[in-house]
Amino acid sequence: MKPTTLTQLPRLCAVGAIITLLSACSALSPKAVEQPSFYSLNGTPEAAPSAGPTPAANAGTLPTLIINPPHAASGFNSQRIVYVRDAHKLEYYAHSEWVDTPARMIAPLIVAAVEKSGAFRAVVLTPSAAAGDLRLDTEIIRLQHDLSSQPGRVRFTLRAHIVDNTTRKVLAWKEFDEFVTATTETPYGGVVAANRVVQTVFENLALFCKDTAAQWKPDAATH
């Protein structure tokens, strides 16, 4: 091997400087960030029961139901998808989110499910200028992908109150709590199960509203 001459030293130093500069630029370049996947809650409408059209002769005697936008318990009021592996510990998928908060996504689903019961003259989601006989208030207690056991499952708990708008009295309340097994232990598997369990709860909620409406009697002094 020939010894490096003095005339070659500047060239070698320049090459070394370029390599060092390229290495530094590579180290400083931002790494590609994985983009989140967004999922929706829209239930499974094809599975929803339908009571058929309300007979015209009875439509005038049915109450109007006002539905307030659902609330959500702490930890379940964001677009982040929740999963649990240990009791009392909520975790969130890093790259999977809902397209909106669960509370906002389920509001139109509740309206659609209750309308199909055929128990009301009209079902109206607030804010609205419409007046109603009864009011439905709901709260999401939990919506989570439970990975603490195998197979995993999605749990949805919803609390509902029906209030007489005239007397301000709570006519009935119920807590719905359902599970659906997830086919895979992935965020998408949880999303599919979440849509199924939400639909199941809303079918039961619609029956609850229908039963309450059947027992409701308007106040003769105000109607």
Short mmCIF file of C-alpha atoms in Angstrom, two decimals:
data_model
loop_
_atom_site.label_atom_id
_atom_site.label_comp_id
_atom_site.label_asym_id
_atom_site.label_seq_id
_atom_site.Cartn_x
_atom_site.Cartn_y
_atom_site.Cartn_z
CA MET A 1 0.00 0.00 0.00
CA LYS A 2 1.42 3.41 -1.02
CA PRO A 3 1.84 6.01 1.72
CA THR A 4 -0.43 9.05 1.58
CA THR A 5 1.36 12.02 0.14
CA LEU A 6 0.96 15.60 1.29
CA THR A 7 -0.84 16.47 -1.94
CA GLN A 8 -3.53 13.84 -1.23
CA LEU A 9 -4.34 15.03 2.30
CA PRO A 10 -6.66 17.92 1.31
CA ARG A 11 -8.67 15.60 -0.96
CA LEU A 12 -9.03 12.98 1.79
CA CYS A 13 -10.06 15.63 4.32
CA ALA A 14 -12.71 16.92 1.95
CA VAL A 15 -14.13 13.44 1.39
CA GLY A 16 -14.18 12.82 5.14
CA ALA A 17 -15.98 16.11 5.75
CA ILE A 18 -18.64 15.25 3.16
CA ILE A 19 -19.25 11.82 4.71
CA THR A 20 -19.51 13.37 8.18
CA LEU A 21 -21.95 16.00 6.89
CA LEU A 22 -24.15 13.42 5.17
CA SER A 23 -24.23 11.28 8.33
CA ALA A 24 -25.25 14.29 10.42
CA CYS A 25 -28.03 15.24 7.98
CA SER A 26 -29.32 11.68 8.03
CA ALA A 27 -29.40 11.67 11.83
CA LEU A 28 -31.25 15.00 11.93
CA SER A 29 -33.83 14.08 9.28
CA PRO A 30 -37.26 13.43 10.86
CA LYS A 31 -38.43 9.84 10.78
CA ALA A 32 -41.63 9.01 8.94
CA VAL A 33 -44.58 9.27 11.35
CA GLU A 34 -47.25 6.57 11.12
CA GLN A 35 -50.57 8.19 10.27
CA PRO A 36 -53.57 7.20 12.42
CA SER A 37 -56.44 5.14 11.05
CA PHE A 38 -59.92 6.55 11.65
CA TYR A 39 -63.01 4.44 12.34
CA SER A 40 -66.72 5.14 12.66
CA LEU A 41 -69.55 3.92 14.83
CA ASN A 42 -72.56 3.39 12.61
CA GLY A 43 -74.01 0.18 14.01
CA THR A 44 -75.43 -2.54 11.80
CA PRO A 45 -78.69 -1.07 10.49
CA GLU A 46 -79.67 -4.26 8.68
CA ALA A 47 -80.02 -5.99 12.06
CA ALA A 48 -82.20 -3.32 13.65
CA PRO A 49 -85.83 -4.31 14.31
CA SER A 50 -88.57 -2.33 12.66
CA ALA A 51 -92.08 -1.96 13.95
CA GLY A 52 -93.31 -0.71 10.61
CA PRO A 53 -95.24 2.50 10.02
CA THR A 54 -97.43 3.80 12.81
CA PRO A 55 -101.17 3.59 11.97
CA ALA A 56 -102.48 7.04 11.08
CA ALA A 57 -105.42 6.65 13.48
CA ASN A 58 -103.05 6.30 16.44
CA ALA A 59 -100.36 8.77 15.40
CA GLY A 60 -102.07 11.75 17.03
CA THR A 61 -102.21 10.09 20.44
CA LEU A 62 -98.55 9.10 20.56
CA PRO A 63 -96.06 11.24 22.47
CA THR A 64 -93.22 13.20 20.93
CA LEU A 65 -89.77 12.27 22.22
CA ILE A 66 -86.96 14.79 22.54
CA ILE A 67 -83.49 13.22 22.64
CA ASN A 68 -80.69 15.18 24.27
CA PRO A 69 -77.13 14.69 22.95
CA PRO A 70 -75.50 11.84 24.92
CA HIS A 71 -72.89 12.55 27.57
CA ALA A 72 -69.82 10.40 28.24
CA ALA A 73 -68.00 9.51 31.45
CA SER A 74 -64.44 10.70 31.93
CA GLY A 75 -62.00 8.75 29.80
CA PHE A 76 -64.59 8.01 27.13
CA ASN A 77 -65.26 11.56 25.93
CA SER A 78 -62.56 11.81 23.27
CA GLN A 79 -61.83 10.32 19.85
CA ARG A 80 -59.24 7.94 21.30
CA ILE A 81 -60.18 4.25 21.21
CA VAL A 82 -59.96 2.70 24.66
CA TYR A 83 -58.67 -0.75 25.54
CA VAL A 84 -58.02 -2.35 28.92
CA ARG A 85 -55.62 -5.07 30.00
CA ASP A 86 -55.75 -4.47 33.75
CA ALA A 87 -58.64 -3.51 35.99
CA HIS A 88 -59.13 0.25 36.47
CA LYS A 89 -56.46 1.10 33.87
CA LEU A 90 -57.56 2.70 30.59
CA GLU A 91 -55.15 2.65 27.66
CA TYR A 92 -55.47 4.07 24.16
CA TYR A 93 -54.45 2.75 20.77
CA ALA A 94 -51.60 4.87 19.44
CA HIS A 95 -52.52 4.89 15.75
CA SER A 96 -56.26 4.17 15.72
CA GLU A 97 -58.96 6.73 16.51
CA TRP A 98 -62.68 7.33 16.11
CA VAL A 99 -63.66 9.88 13.46
CA ASP A 100 -65.55 11.74 16.19
CA THR A 101 -66.30 11.27 19.87
CA PRO A 102 -68.49 8.21 20.56
CA ALA A 103 -71.16 10.46 22.11
CA ARG A 104 -71.57 12.48 18.92
CA MET A 105 -71.47 9.40 16.70
CA ILE A 106 -74.19 7.51 18.57
CA ALA A 107 -76.71 10.38 18.77
CA PRO A 108 -78.21 9.80 15.28
CA LEU A 109 -78.09 6.04 15.86
CA ILE A 110 -80.28 6.42 18.95
CA VAL A 111 -82.76 8.53 17.01
CA ALA A 112 -82.94 5.96 14.20
CA ALA A 113 -83.39 3.02 16.59
CA VAL A 114 -86.16 4.72 18.60
CA GLU A 115 -87.97 5.90 15.46
CA LYS A 116 -88.16 2.29 14.24
CA SER A 117 -90.01 1.30 17.41
CA GLY A 118 -93.12 3.08 16.09
CA ALA A 119 -93.94 4.25 19.62
CA PHE A 120 -93.68 8.00 19.05
CA ARG A 121 -95.35 10.60 16.87
CA ALA A 122 -91.92 12.15 16.32
CA VAL A 123 -88.38 11.68 17.60
CA VAL A 124 -86.29 14.85 17.63
CA LEU A 125 -82.62 15.34 18.44
CA THR A 126 -81.79 18.60 20.22
CA PRO A 127 -80.92 21.36 19.75
CA SER A 128 -84.31 21.91 18.16
CA ALA A 129 -87.19 24.34 18.50
CA ALA A 130 -89.64 21.42 18.65
CA ALA A 131 -91.52 20.78 21.88
CA GLY A 132 -91.86 17.25 23.21
CA ASP A 133 -93.86 15.27 25.72
CA LEU A 134 -90.98 13.07 26.87
CA ARG A 135 -87.22 13.51 26.99
CA LEU A 136 -84.49 10.89 26.73
CA ASP A 137 -81.15 11.54 28.45
CA THR A 138 -78.28 9.09 27.96
CA GLU A 139 -74.72 8.71 29.20
CA ILE A 140 -71.92 6.46 27.96
CA ILE A 141 -70.50 4.76 31.04
CA ARG A 142 -67.91 2.76 29.08
CA LEU A 143 -67.02 1.68 25.55
CA GLN A 144 -63.82 -0.36 25.68
CA HIS A 145 -61.96 -3.20 24.05
CA ASP A 146 -61.29 -5.63 26.92
CA LEU A 147 -58.05 -7.55 26.34
CA SER A 148 -57.71 -8.84 29.91
CA SER A 149 -58.88 -12.30 28.84
CA GLN A 150 -58.92 -14.37 25.67
CA PRO A 151 -60.74 -13.97 23.42
CA GLY A 152 -61.02 -10.21 23.78
CA ARG A 153 -64.42 -8.54 23.80
CA VAL A 154 -65.90 -5.07 23.57
CA ARG A 155 -68.06 -3.82 26.42
CA PHE A 156 -70.60 -1.01 26.04
CA THR A 157 -72.52 0.39 28.99
CA LEU A 158 -75.19 3.06 28.49
CA ARG A 159 -77.40 4.66 31.16
CA ALA A 160 -80.76 6.09 30.06
CA HIS A 161 -83.43 8.24 31.73
CA ILE A 162 -86.85 9.13 30.34
CA VAL A 163 -88.31 12.34 31.76
CA ASP A 164 -91.82 13.78 31.50
CA ASN A 165 -91.24 17.25 30.06
CA THR A 166 -94.35 18.66 31.75
CA THR A 167 -93.87 17.39 35.28
CA ARG A 168 -90.03 17.08 35.09
CA LYS A 169 -90.34 13.70 36.74
CA VAL A 170 -88.14 10.75 35.81
CA LEU A 171 -90.57 8.14 34.50
CA ALA A 172 -88.04 5.34 34.04
CA TRP A 173 -84.32 4.69 33.95
CA LYS A 174 -82.17 1.73 33.00
CA GLU A 175 -78.54 0.79 32.55
CA PHE A 176 -77.71 -1.32 29.50
CA ASP A 177 -74.52 -3.38 29.66
CA GLU A 178 -73.56 -5.69 26.79
CA PHE A 179 -70.48 -7.60 25.55
CA VAL A 180 -69.54 -8.77 22.05
CA THR A 181 -66.53 -11.01 21.38
CA ALA A 182 -63.95 -9.50 19.03
CA THR A 183 -62.80 -11.74 16.20
CA THR A 184 -59.23 -10.40 16.38
CA GLU A 185 -57.08 -8.73 19.02
CA THR A 186 -56.51 -5.71 16.77
CA PRO A 187 -57.98 -2.20 16.81
CA TYR A 188 -60.08 -3.08 13.75
CA GLY A 189 -61.38 -6.22 15.44
CA GLY A 190 -62.43 -4.04 18.36
CA VAL A 191 -64.13 -1.54 16.07
CA VAL A 192 -66.20 -4.25 14.37
CA ALA A 193 -67.26 -5.64 17.75
CA ALA A 194 -68.04 -2.13 18.99
CA ASN A 195 -70.45 -1.55 16.13
CA ARG A 196 -72.22 -4.82 16.89
CA VAL A 197 -72.53 -4.20 20.63
CA VAL A 198 -73.75 -0.63 20.08
CA GLN A 199 -76.51 -1.90 17.82
CA THR A 200 -77.56 -4.51 20.41
CA VAL A 201 -77.80 -1.88 23.13
CA PHE A 202 -79.83 0.45 20.92
CA GLU A 203 -82.29 -2.28 20.05
CA ASN A 204 -82.84 -2.79 23.79
CA LEU A 205 -82.99 0.96 24.36
CA ALA A 206 -85.71 1.29 21.71
CA LEU A 207 -87.81 -1.36 23.47
CA PHE A 208 -87.28 0.42 26.79
CA CYS A 209 -88.51 3.69 25.28
CA LYS A 210 -91.49 1.94 23.69
CA ASP A 211 -92.53 0.31 26.97
CA THR A 212 -92.22 3.62 28.84
CA ALA A 213 -94.26 5.46 26.20
CA ALA A 214 -97.01 2.82 26.42
CA GLN A 215 -97.37 3.50 30.16
CA TRP A 216 -97.22 7.30 29.85
CA LYS A 217 -100.45 9.24 30.30
CA PRO A 218 -100.58 12.92 29.37
CA ASP A 219 -101.67 15.41 31.99
CA ALA A 220 -105.21 16.39 31.00
CA ALA A 221 -104.74 19.86 32.49
CA THR A 222 -101.87 20.68 30.15
CA HIS A 223 -102.79 18.73 26.98
#
